[in-house]
Coordinates of C-alpha atoms in Angstrom, one line a residue:
M11 CA -8.5 2.1 -13.5
I12 CA -7.9 -1.6 -12.9
A13 CA -6.4 -3.7 -15.5
A14 CA -6.4 -7.4 -14.2
I15 CA -4.4 -9.8 -16.5
K16 CA -6.1 -13.3 -16.4
P17 CA -4.4 -16.6 -16.6
A18 CA -3.7 -17.8 -19.9
G19 CA -6.1 -20.2 -21.8
A20 CA -6.4 -22.0 -25.0
N21 CA -9.8 -21.5 -26.2
T22 CA -10.1 -18.2 -28.3
R23 CA -13.6 -19.1 -29.3
G24 CA -14.9 -19.9 -25.9
L25 CA -13.8 -16.4 -24.5
L26 CA -15.3 -14.6 -27.5
A27 CA -18.5 -16.5 -26.6
Y28 CA -18.5 -15.0 -23.2
L29 CA -17.5 -11.5 -24.2
Y30 CA -20.2 -11.6 -27.0
G31 CA -22.8 -13.3 -24.8
P32 CA -25.4 -11.9 -22.3
G33 CA -22.8 -12.4 -19.3
R34 CA -23.5 -14.7 -16.5
H35 CA -26.1 -12.4 -15.0
D36 CA -27.3 -10.6 -18.1
E37 CA -25.0 -7.7 -17.5
H38 CA -23.7 -7.6 -21.0
T39 CA -25.1 -5.1 -23.4
D40 CA -24.3 -4.0 -27.2
P41 CA -20.7 -6.0 -27.3
H42 CA -18.6 -4.6 -30.1
I43 CA -14.9 -4.2 -30.8
V44 CA -13.7 -0.6 -30.2
A45 CA -10.1 -1.3 -31.3
G46 CA -7.9 -4.1 -32.6
F47 CA -4.4 -5.0 -34.4
A48 CA -6.1 -4.2 -37.5
M49 CA -9.6 -2.8 -37.8
L50 CA -9.7 -2.9 -41.7
G51 CA -11.3 -6.3 -42.7
M52 CA -11.9 -7.1 -38.8
P53 CA -14.9 -9.6 -38.6
D54 CA -17.1 -7.9 -35.4
P55 CA -20.1 -10.2 -34.7
G56 CA -21.2 -7.3 -32.7
R57 CA -21.7 -5.0 -35.8
D58 CA -21.7 -7.1 -39.0
P59 CA -24.5 -9.9 -39.1
D60 CA -22.6 -11.8 -41.4
A61 CA -19.7 -12.3 -38.8
T62 CA -19.5 -15.1 -36.6
L63 CA -17.5 -16.1 -33.5
T64 CA -15.7 -18.9 -35.2
R65 CA -14.7 -16.6 -38.0
L66 CA -13.5 -14.2 -35.6
A67 CA -11.6 -16.8 -33.6
R68 CA -9.9 -17.9 -36.7
H69 CA -8.8 -14.5 -37.7
L70 CA -7.1 -14.1 -34.2
D71 CA -5.8 -17.6 -34.2
E72 CA -4.0 -17.5 -37.7
P73 CA -0.5 -17.0 -36.5
V74 CA -0.8 -19.6 -34.0
R75 CA -2.1 -22.2 -36.6
L76 CA 0.9 -21.3 -38.8
R77 CA 3.4 -21.6 -35.9
N78 CA 1.7 -25.1 -35.0
N79 CA 2.0 -26.3 -38.5
E80 CA 5.7 -25.1 -38.9
F81 CA 7.0 -26.8 -35.5
G82 CA 4.6 -29.9 -35.6
R83 CA 3.5 -29.3 -32.1
K84 CA 0.5 -27.1 -30.5
V85 CA 1.1 -23.9 -28.6
T86 CA -0.6 -24.3 -25.4
D87 CA -2.1 -21.3 -23.3
H88 CA -1.9 -19.0 -26.2
V89 CA -5.0 -16.8 -25.0
W90 CA -4.1 -13.5 -23.2
H91 CA -7.2 -11.4 -21.5
C92 CA -7.2 -8.4 -19.7
P93 CA -10.4 -6.6 -18.6
V94 CA -9.8 -2.9 -18.0
R95 CA -12.3 -1.1 -15.7
T96 CA -12.7 2.4 -14.7
A97 CA -14.0 3.5 -11.0
P98 CA -17.7 4.0 -10.2
E99 CA -17.3 7.7 -10.0
D100 CA -15.2 8.1 -13.2
R101 CA -16.9 9.8 -16.1
H102 CA -18.3 8.0 -19.0
L103 CA -15.6 7.3 -21.9
S104 CA -16.4 7.1 -25.5
D105 CA -15.4 4.2 -27.8
A106 CA -12.6 6.5 -29.3
E107 CA -11.3 7.0 -25.8
W108 CA -11.4 3.3 -24.8
A109 CA -9.6 2.5 -28.1
D110 CA -6.7 4.7 -27.1
I111 CA -6.5 3.2 -23.8
A112 CA -6.6 -0.4 -25.3
Q113 CA -3.8 0.7 -27.7
R114 CA -1.5 2.0 -24.7
I115 CA -2.1 -1.2 -22.7
V116 CA -1.2 -3.8 -25.3
E117 CA 1.9 -1.7 -26.0
A118 CA 2.9 -1.6 -22.4
A119 CA 2.2 -5.2 -21.8
G120 CA 4.4 -6.1 -25.1
I121 CA 1.5 -7.7 -27.1
A122 CA 1.8 -5.1 -29.6
P123 CA 4.9 -2.9 -28.9
A124 CA 4.9 0.6 -30.2
G125 CA 6.2 0.6 -33.8
D126 CA 6.2 -3.1 -34.3
D127 CA 4.1 -4.2 -37.0
L128 CA 4.7 -8.1 -36.3
G129 CA 3.2 -8.0 -33.0
C130 CA 0.4 -10.2 -31.6
R131 CA -3.2 -10.1 -33.0
W132 CA -5.5 -8.4 -30.4
I133 CA -9.0 -6.9 -30.0
A134 CA -10.6 -4.8 -27.4
V135 CA -14.4 -5.5 -26.8
R136 CA -16.9 -3.3 -25.0
H137 CA -20.1 -4.7 -23.6
A138 CA -20.7 -2.1 -20.5
D139 CA -20.0 1.5 -19.9
D140 CA -17.4 0.9 -17.5
H141 CA -15.0 -1.6 -19.2
I142 CA -13.6 -3.3 -21.9
H143 CA -11.8 -6.9 -22.4
I144 CA -8.6 -7.0 -24.3
L145 CA -8.1 -10.5 -26.0
A146 CA -5.0 -11.3 -27.8
T147 CA -3.1 -14.4 -29.1
T148 CA 0.3 -14.7 -28.1
V149 CA 1.9 -15.7 -31.0
R150 CA 3.5 -12.8 -33.2
E151 CA 2.9 -12.4 -36.9
D152 CA 6.6 -13.6 -37.2
G153 CA 6.0 -16.8 -35.3
R154 CA 7.9 -15.7 -32.3
R155 CA 6.4 -15.3 -28.8
P156 CA 6.0 -12.1 -27.1
R157 CA 8.0 -11.1 -24.0
L158 CA 5.3 -10.8 -21.4
H159 CA 7.6 -11.0 -18.4
D160 CA 6.4 -8.5 -15.7
S161 CA 3.8 -7.4 -18.2
G162 CA 1.4 -6.7 -15.0
I163 CA 3.8 -4.0 -13.6
R164 CA 4.3 -2.4 -17.0
V165 CA 0.2 -2.4 -17.5
G166 CA -0.3 -1.1 -14.0
D167 CA 2.3 1.8 -14.9
A168 CA 0.5 2.6 -17.9
C169 CA -3.0 2.6 -16.3
R170 CA -1.4 5.3 -13.8
Q171 CA -0.5 7.5 -16.6
I172 CA -4.0 6.8 -18.3
E173 CA -5.5 8.0 -15.0
T174 CA -3.7 11.3 -14.9
D175 CA -4.3 11.9 -18.8
Y176 CA -8.1 11.3 -18.9
G177 CA -8.8 12.7 -15.4
L178 CA -9.8 9.3 -13.9
R179 CA -9.4 8.6 -10.2
Q180 CA -5.8 8.1 -9.2
L181 CA -5.0 4.6 -8.0
K182 CA -1.7 4.0 -6.3
K183 CA 1.2 2.4 -8.1
G184 CA 1.5 -1.3 -7.3
D185 CA 4.5 -2.8 -5.6
R186 CA 4.1 -6.6 -6.1
T187 CA 3.2 -7.1 -2.6
A188 CA -0.6 -7.5 -2.9
G189 CA -2.4 -10.4 -2.5
P190 CA -4.1 -11.7 -5.5
R191 CA -7.7 -10.3 -6.2
P192 CA -10.6 -13.1 -5.8
T193 CA -11.7 -14.2 -9.3
Q194 CA -15.2 -14.2 -10.5
A195 CA -15.4 -17.7 -10.2
E196 CA -14.5 -17.7 -6.5
M197 CA -16.6 -14.9 -5.6
H198 CA -19.5 -16.6 -7.4
K199 CA -18.9 -19.8 -5.7
A200 CA -19.0 -18.3 -2.3
Q201 CA -22.2 -16.5 -2.9
R202 CA -23.7 -19.8 -4.4
L203 CA -22.7 -21.6 -1.3
G204 CA -23.6 -18.9 1.3
W205 CA -19.9 -18.3 2.4
E206 CA -19.1 -14.8 3.8
Q207 CA -15.7 -14.8 2.2
T208 CA -13.9 -16.8 -0.6
S209 CA -11.7 -19.5 0.1
R210 CA -8.4 -17.6 -0.1
D211 CA -9.8 -14.6 2.1
W212 CA -11.0 -17.4 4.7
L213 CA -7.6 -19.0 4.6
Q214 CA -5.7 -16.0 5.0
D215 CA -7.7 -15.0 8.0
R216 CA -7.2 -18.4 9.5
I217 CA -3.5 -18.4 9.0
R218 CA -2.8 -14.9 10.3
A219 CA -5.1 -15.8 13.5
A220 CA -2.7 -18.8 14.0
I221 CA 0.6 -16.9 13.7
P222 CA 0.6 -15.5 17.2
H223 CA 0.0 -19.0 18.7
A224 CA 3.0 -20.5 17.1
G225 CA 6.7 -20.8 17.7
N226 CA 7.8 -22.4 14.5
A227 CA 6.4 -23.8 11.3
E228 CA 5.3 -27.3 12.9
E229 CA 3.4 -25.6 15.6
L230 CA 1.5 -23.3 12.9
L231 CA 0.7 -26.1 10.7
A232 CA -0.7 -28.0 13.8
Y233 CA -2.6 -25.0 15.1
L234 CA -4.1 -24.9 11.6
E235 CA -5.2 -28.4 11.6
A236 CA -6.7 -28.1 15.2
D237 CA -8.8 -25.3 13.6
G238 CA -10.1 -27.7 11.2
I239 CA -7.7 -27.1 8.3
A240 CA -6.1 -30.4 7.1
V241 CA -2.5 -29.5 5.8
K242 CA -0.9 -31.3 3.0
P243 CA 0.8 -28.8 4.0
R244 CA -1.7 -26.9 2.0
R245 CA -5.5 -27.4 1.9
G246 CA -8.4 -25.1 1.4
P247 CA -11.5 -25.0 3.9
S248 CA -13.7 -27.9 4.1
G249 CA -16.3 -28.1 1.6
D250 CA -14.1 -26.2 -1.3
L251 CA -14.2 -28.8 -4.0
N252 CA -13.9 -28.6 -7.5
K253 CA -16.3 -30.3 -10.2
D254 CA -15.2 -33.6 -9.6
G255 CA -15.7 -33.4 -5.8
E256 CA -11.8 -33.2 -5.1
Q257 CA -10.6 -31.0 -2.3
I258 CA -9.1 -27.7 -3.8
F259 CA -5.6 -26.9 -2.6
H260 CA -4.2 -23.4 -2.3
P261 CA -0.5 -22.5 -2.2
G262 CA 0.5 -19.9 0.6
G263 CA 1.8 -17.7 -2.0
K264 CA -1.6 -17.7 -3.7
I265 CA -3.5 -16.6 -0.5
A266 CA -1.0 -13.8 0.2
P267 CA 2.7 -13.0 -0.7
D268 CA 3.8 -13.1 2.9
L269 CA 2.2 -16.6 3.7
T270 CA 4.4 -19.0 1.8
L271 CA 5.9 -21.7 3.8
P272 CA 9.6 -20.7 3.7
K273 CA 8.6 -17.1 4.6
L274 CA 6.4 -18.2 7.6
K275 CA 9.4 -20.4 8.8
A276 CA 11.7 -17.7 8.6
R277 CA 9.3 -15.3 10.4
L278 CA 8.5 -17.7 13.1
E279 CA 11.7 -19.7 13.9
A280 CA 14.0 -16.5 13.7
T281 CA 12.2 -15.6 17.1
T282 CA 11.5 -18.9 18.8
P283 CA 11.4 -18.3 22.6
E284 CA 13.2 -20.7 24.8
E285 CA 10.2 -22.0 26.8
H286 CA 6.5 -22.2 26.1
P287 CA 4.7 -19.1 27.4
T288 CA 2.7 -20.9 29.8
A289 CA 5.8 -22.1 31.6
R290 CA 6.7 -18.6 32.8
R291 CA 5.0 -18.3 35.8
D292 CA 7.4 -16.0 37.8
Q293 CA 6.8 -12.7 35.8
P294 CA 5.1 -10.2 37.8
A295 CA 3.8 -8.5 35.0
T296 CA 0.6 -9.6 33.0
P297 CA 0.8 -10.4 29.3
W298 CA -1.4 -7.0 28.8
Y299 CA 1.4 -4.9 30.4
Q300 CA 4.2 -6.9 28.7
A301 CA 2.7 -6.0 25.4
I302 CA 2.6 -2.4 26.1
D303 CA 6.4 -2.4 27.3
A304 CA 7.1 -4.6 24.2
L305 CA 5.6 -1.9 21.9
D306 CA 8.4 0.6 23.0
T307 CA 10.8 -1.6 21.1
L308 CA 9.2 -0.6 17.9
H309 CA 9.8 2.9 18.2
A310 CA 13.5 2.3 19.0
G311 CA 13.7 -0.2 15.9
M312 CA 12.6 2.0 13.3
A313 CA 16.0 3.5 12.3
D314 CA 17.2 0.6 10.2
D315 CA 14.8 -0.4 7.4
T316 CA 15.1 -4.3 7.9
H317 CA 14.5 -3.8 11.5
A318 CA 11.5 -1.6 10.9
Q319 CA 9.9 -4.1 8.5
A320 CA 10.3 -6.7 11.1
H321 CA 8.7 -4.7 13.9
I322 CA 5.7 -3.7 11.7
T323 CA 5.4 -7.4 10.7
A324 CA 5.3 -8.3 14.4
L325 CA 3.1 -5.4 15.3
G326 CA 0.6 -7.1 13.1
D327 CA 0.7 -10.3 15.2
L328 CA 0.3 -8.2 18.1
I329 CA -2.9 -6.6 16.7
E330 CA -4.3 -10.0 15.8
A331 CA -3.5 -11.4 19.3
T332 CA -5.2 -8.5 21.0
A333 CA -8.3 -9.0 18.8
Q334 CA -8.5 -12.8 20.1
K335 CA -8.5 -11.5 23.6
V336 CA -10.7 -8.3 23.8
P337 CA -14.1 -8.1 25.3
A338 CA -16.9 -8.9 22.8
H339 CA -18.0 -5.2 22.3
L340 CA -14.4 -4.3 21.0
H341 CA -14.0 -7.6 18.9
T342 CA -15.5 -6.3 15.6
E343 CA -13.2 -3.3 15.4
L344 CA -10.1 -5.0 16.6
E345 CA -10.8 -7.8 14.0
A346 CA -11.3 -5.1 11.1
A347 CA -8.0 -3.4 12.5
S348 CA -6.0 -6.8 12.1
R349 CA -7.2 -7.6 8.6
A350 CA -6.7 -4.0 7.5
F351 CA -3.1 -4.4 8.8
G352 CA -2.4 -7.4 7.0
R353 CA -1.7 -5.3 3.9
A354 CA 0.6 -3.0 5.8
Q355 CA 2.9 -6.0 7.2
R356 CA 4.5 -6.7 4.1
S357 CA 6.8 -4.6 1.7
Q358 CA 9.6 -5.1 -0.7
I359 CA 12.1 -4.7 2.3
R360 CA 13.4 -7.7 3.6
A361 CA 12.7 -8.2 7.3
E362 CA 15.5 -9.0 9.8
N363 CA 13.0 -11.0 11.9
Q364 CA 15.4 -11.4 14.8
A365 CA 15.1 -7.8 15.8
A366 CA 11.7 -8.1 16.4
H367 CA 11.9 -10.9 18.9
T368 CA 10.4 -8.9 22.0
L369 CA 7.2 -7.6 20.2
R370 CA 6.7 -11.1 18.8
R371 CA 7.2 -12.8 22.0
A372 CA 4.8 -10.2 23.6
A373 CA 2.1 -11.4 20.9
R374 CA 2.6 -14.9 21.6
D375 CA 2.3 -14.7 25.4
L376 CA -0.8 -12.4 25.0
A377 CA -2.3 -15.1 22.6
H378 CA -1.4 -18.0 24.9
T379 CA -1.7 -17.0 28.6
A380 CA -3.8 -13.6 28.8
T381 CA -6.9 -13.6 30.6
G382 CA -9.6 -10.8 30.6
P383 CA -7.8 -7.5 31.2
D384 CA -8.8 -4.9 33.7
S385 CA -10.1 -1.8 32.0
S386 CA -6.9 0.3 32.4
A387 CA -4.6 -2.2 31.1
L388 CA -6.8 -2.7 27.9
A389 CA -7.2 1.2 27.3
T390 CA -3.5 1.5 27.7
L391 CA -2.6 -1.3 25.5
L392 CA -5.0 -0.1 22.7
A393 CA -3.8 3.5 23.2
A394 CA -0.1 2.1 22.5
L395 CA -1.4 0.2 19.6
V396 CA -2.7 3.5 18.0
W397 CA 0.6 5.2 18.5
A398 CA 2.6 2.3 17.1
T399 CA 0.3 2.2 14.0
I400 CA 0.8 5.9 13.6
V401 CA 4.7 5.3 13.8
A402 CA 4.2 2.5 11.1
A403 CA 2.2 4.8 8.9
R404 CA 4.9 7.4 9.0
W405 CA 7.6 4.9 8.2
H406 CA 5.7 3.6 5.1
D407 CA 4.8 7.3 3.9
A408 CA 8.6 8.0 4.2
K409 CA 9.5 5.1 2.1
N410 CA 6.8 5.8 -0.4
H411 CA 5.0 2.6 0.3
A412 CA 1.5 3.9 -0.7
H413 CA -0.6 0.8 -0.5
Q414 CA 1.0 0.0 2.9
A415 CA 0.5 3.7 4.3
E416 CA -3.2 3.7 3.5
A417 CA -3.5 0.1 5.1
T418 CA -2.2 1.6 8.3
R419 CA -4.6 4.5 8.0
Q420 CA -7.6 2.0 7.8
T421 CA -6.1 0.1 10.6
L422 CA -5.8 3.3 12.8
H423 CA -9.3 4.3 12.1
H424 CA -10.6 0.8 13.6
L425 CA -8.0 1.1 16.6
Q426 CA -9.0 4.6 17.4
A427 CA -12.8 3.7 17.8
A428 CA -11.9 0.8 20.0
A429 CA -9.4 2.7 22.3
D430 CA -11.9 5.5 22.7
R431 CA -14.9 2.9 23.6
A432 CA -12.4 1.2 25.9
L433 CA -11.1 4.5 27.7
T434 CA -14.6 6.0 28.0
P435 CA -15.5 4.0 31.2
V436 CA -12.2 4.7 32.6
V437 CA -12.3 8.2 32.2
S438 CA -15.8 8.6 33.6
S439 CA -14.8 6.7 36.7
L440 CA -11.8 8.9 37.3
A441 CA -13.7 12.0 36.7
T442 CA -16.0 11.2 39.6
R443 CA -12.9 11.5 42.0
R444 CA -11.7 14.9 40.7
P445 CA -9.4 16.6 43.1
N446 CA -10.5 19.8 44.9
D447 CA -10.1 23.3 42.9
Q448 CA -6.9 23.9 45.0
A449 CA -5.3 20.8 44.0
L450 CA -6.5 21.2 40.4
R451 CA -4.9 24.6 40.0
T452 CA -1.6 23.1 41.5
L453 CA -1.8 20.3 39.0
A454 CA -2.5 22.7 36.0
H455 CA 0.7 24.5 37.0
D456 CA 2.6 21.1 36.8
V457 CA 1.0 20.7 33.4
R458 CA 2.0 24.0 32.1
A459 CA 5.6 23.6 33.4
A460 CA 6.1 20.1 32.0
V461 CA 4.3 20.5 28.6
P462 CA 4.1 24.2 27.7
D463 CA 3.5 23.6 24.1
H464 CA 0.3 21.7 24.8
A465 CA -1.0 22.8 28.1
D466 CA -3.9 24.7 26.8
R467 CA -5.2 21.8 24.7
I468 CA -4.5 19.4 27.7
L469 CA -6.5 21.8 30.2
T470 CA -9.3 22.4 27.8
D471 CA -9.8 18.6 26.9
P472 CA -13.0 17.1 28.3
A473 CA -10.8 14.4 29.9
W474 CA -8.7 16.8 32.0
P475 CA -10.5 16.1 35.4
A476 CA -9.8 12.5 34.9
L477 CA -6.1 13.1 34.2
A478 CA -5.9 15.4 37.1
T479 CA -7.2 12.5 39.4
V480 CA -4.4 10.4 37.7
L481 CA -2.0 12.8 38.7
A482 CA -3.1 13.2 42.3
D483 CA -3.2 9.4 42.5
V484 CA 0.6 8.9 41.3
E485 CA 1.5 11.8 43.7
A486 CA -0.1 10.1 46.7
G487 CA 1.9 6.9 45.4
G488 CA 5.4 8.9 45.9
H489 CA 5.7 10.2 42.1
K490 CA 6.2 13.5 41.1
P491 CA 3.5 14.6 38.5
H492 CA 5.9 17.1 36.7
Q493 CA 8.2 14.3 35.9
L494 CA 5.7 11.7 34.9
L495 CA 4.0 14.3 32.4
K496 CA 7.4 15.2 30.9
E497 CA 7.9 11.5 30.6
A498 CA 4.6 10.7 28.9
A499 CA 5.0 13.4 26.4
A500 CA 8.5 12.3 25.4
Q501 CA 7.1 8.7 24.9
R502 CA 4.7 10.1 22.3
E503 CA 4.5 13.4 20.7
L504 CA 1.0 15.2 21.3
T505 CA 0.6 17.3 18.1
T506 CA -1.1 14.8 16.4
A507 CA -3.3 13.4 19.5
R508 CA -6.9 14.2 19.0
Q509 CA -7.3 14.2 22.8
P510 CA -3.9 14.8 24.7
A511 CA -5.4 14.5 28.1
R512 CA -6.4 11.0 27.0
V513 CA -3.1 10.1 25.7
L514 CA -1.3 11.1 29.0
I515 CA -3.8 9.0 31.0
T516 CA -2.7 6.1 29.6
R517 CA 0.7 6.6 29.6
I518 CA 0.9 7.9 33.1
Q519 CA -1.0 5.2 34.4
H520 CA 1.3 2.6 32.8
T521 CA 4.7 4.4 33.9
S522 CA 3.4 4.9 37.4
R523 CA 3.2 1.1 38.1
N524 CA 6.8 1.3 38.6
P525 CA 7.9 1.8 42.2
A526 CA 8.6 5.5 42.6
H527 CA 11.6 7.0 44.3
N528 CA 10.3 8.6 47.3
P529 CA 12.8 10.0 49.9
R530 CA 10.3 10.2 52.6
A531 CA 9.1 6.8 52.1
E532 CA 12.9 5.6 52.0
A533 CA 13.6 7.5 55.2
A534 CA 10.5 5.9 56.8
R535 CA 11.6 2.5 55.8
R536 CA 15.1 3.2 57.3
R537 CA 13.7 4.5 60.5
S538 CA 11.2 1.2 60.5
T539 CA 14.4 -1.0 59.9
L540 CA 16.3 1.0 62.9
V541 CA 13.2 0.5 65.2
S542 CA 12.8 -3.3 64.3
T543 CA 16.6 -3.9 65.3
H544 CA 16.5 -1.8 68.3
S545 CA 13.2 -3.7 69.3
A546 CA 15.2 -7.2 68.9
H547 CA 18.0 -5.6 70.9
Q548 CA 15.4 -4.9 73.8
A549 CA 14.0 -8.2 73.6
R550 CA 17.4 -9.5 74.5
N551 CA 18.3 -6.6 76.9
P552 CA 15.0 -5.2 78.4
L553 CA 15.2 -1.3 79.1
P554 CA 12.3 1.1 79.6
S555 CA 10.5 2.2 76.5
T556 CA 10.6 5.7 75.5
A557 CA 9.0 5.6 72.2
S558 CA 7.1 3.4 69.8
V559 CA 7.1 3.7 66.0
T560 CA 4.6 1.5 63.8
P561 CA 6.2 1.0 60.4
T562 CA 4.1 1.5 57.3
D563 CA 4.3 -0.6 54.3
Q564 CA 3.4 1.9 51.5
R565 CA 2.1 0.0 48.3
H566 CA 1.6 1.4 44.8
R567 CA -1.6 0.2 43.2
R568 CA -0.9 -1.5 39.8
R569 CA -2.4 0.2 37.2

């Protein structure tokens, strides 16, 4: 059940005209009052042919008129409006049930506190099966104004209890971090102009897309202006005009709670890099692999709540940066993941933004300098993002952040789909080079020794032949498969992995990029050095040659 308190107005009769009218799209049927502050003598234009909207408005406005006369100045914005709607799958509620619900909501809001005979005047009008509209005038019978501060939170809590009592769909308790819902006017305007999104939704996407590219607030605003958004520092998309043809401006906090300019400045300027990413030419790893390495800092930073919140916020920036750089066939899933994670990026916990500088720097490097990744790097990064999102979901669950946990689960759905799609060609290619049966048996023994609790699932995973190829490759490169398996399993627990062999493929390919400690290779290099020294000595002092050694330069393929 959703109860959405609307901005205050000053025209009681105007709102009544809408409630008793046909609706903007002829959706109103049988409008009538189901509850009110005093039903006896209440004029109801929906049931009494002698009642008029003007008479009902005067009846509701009487305390307002008396106060105006007493104080000599008009009360402004005295109309309180709260539509209350059930979910599509909920059962049909009777007028009596809606009356009880309306009474509980006005009590919770402070419009008409329980046991208070001098509360505000109000009515609940029903003109459809699934919702009512509560209208109140916010001057009490004793002439005072009601205390409505935090009324939305109290009404939300009352709705959660009503859902339990009436067996309705259970929604999650609000935490004051959600962005504002689009108004009917915004949605109708977008539909009329052929826009796919409302102005505020469009702006939120543009701002979040710009964040990974910016190192401070000035760069962010400049990026937005380059994207076609003139900044005052606030402005809506071009063409979003009011009835007078003037540009409509949207404060950042009205777009999303974490997009106010002060919050963006704190978020960006706490992690400003010393130099622009494009100036770093001497880094051996590509931005894709740097991002994978940076994700390891998220796991280590979840012990402290303020650090955890900072890392989750930065994780959203990295998901957005990745969405901007992936190939076209993965773009839709990554874009949906980034949009869903926007809700998971904010909670009531203050973020210590400096703690996540490594992750945010990786997002910025990816946005600025990354070119098309090789298939292995992309699959590994997406797999790492899946695991990081699981970690974020667990933290939100532990903190009872219901909305954020649900957002991370939605994000996870899209990331997993993208990761599966990216890894499929990699697995297929590896499987074509599977080791021979003897080598497979040896590698299976390594799996059972390194990760005994998950060995059966790994060896029956359809991707096992591909994993065996990876293990054979890394062994040829000087690594020990047993050791890499243990390290990969330690980096991510495998209990929740749907396809553990695929998880290990990405982790081992990434880990094996580091040079292996290979005693044989080191001995060969030492012999090579001795031979080179001896050859130089012979060049100065020629002696009969008794042996020749060709030094080998063993290089490990980057994965």
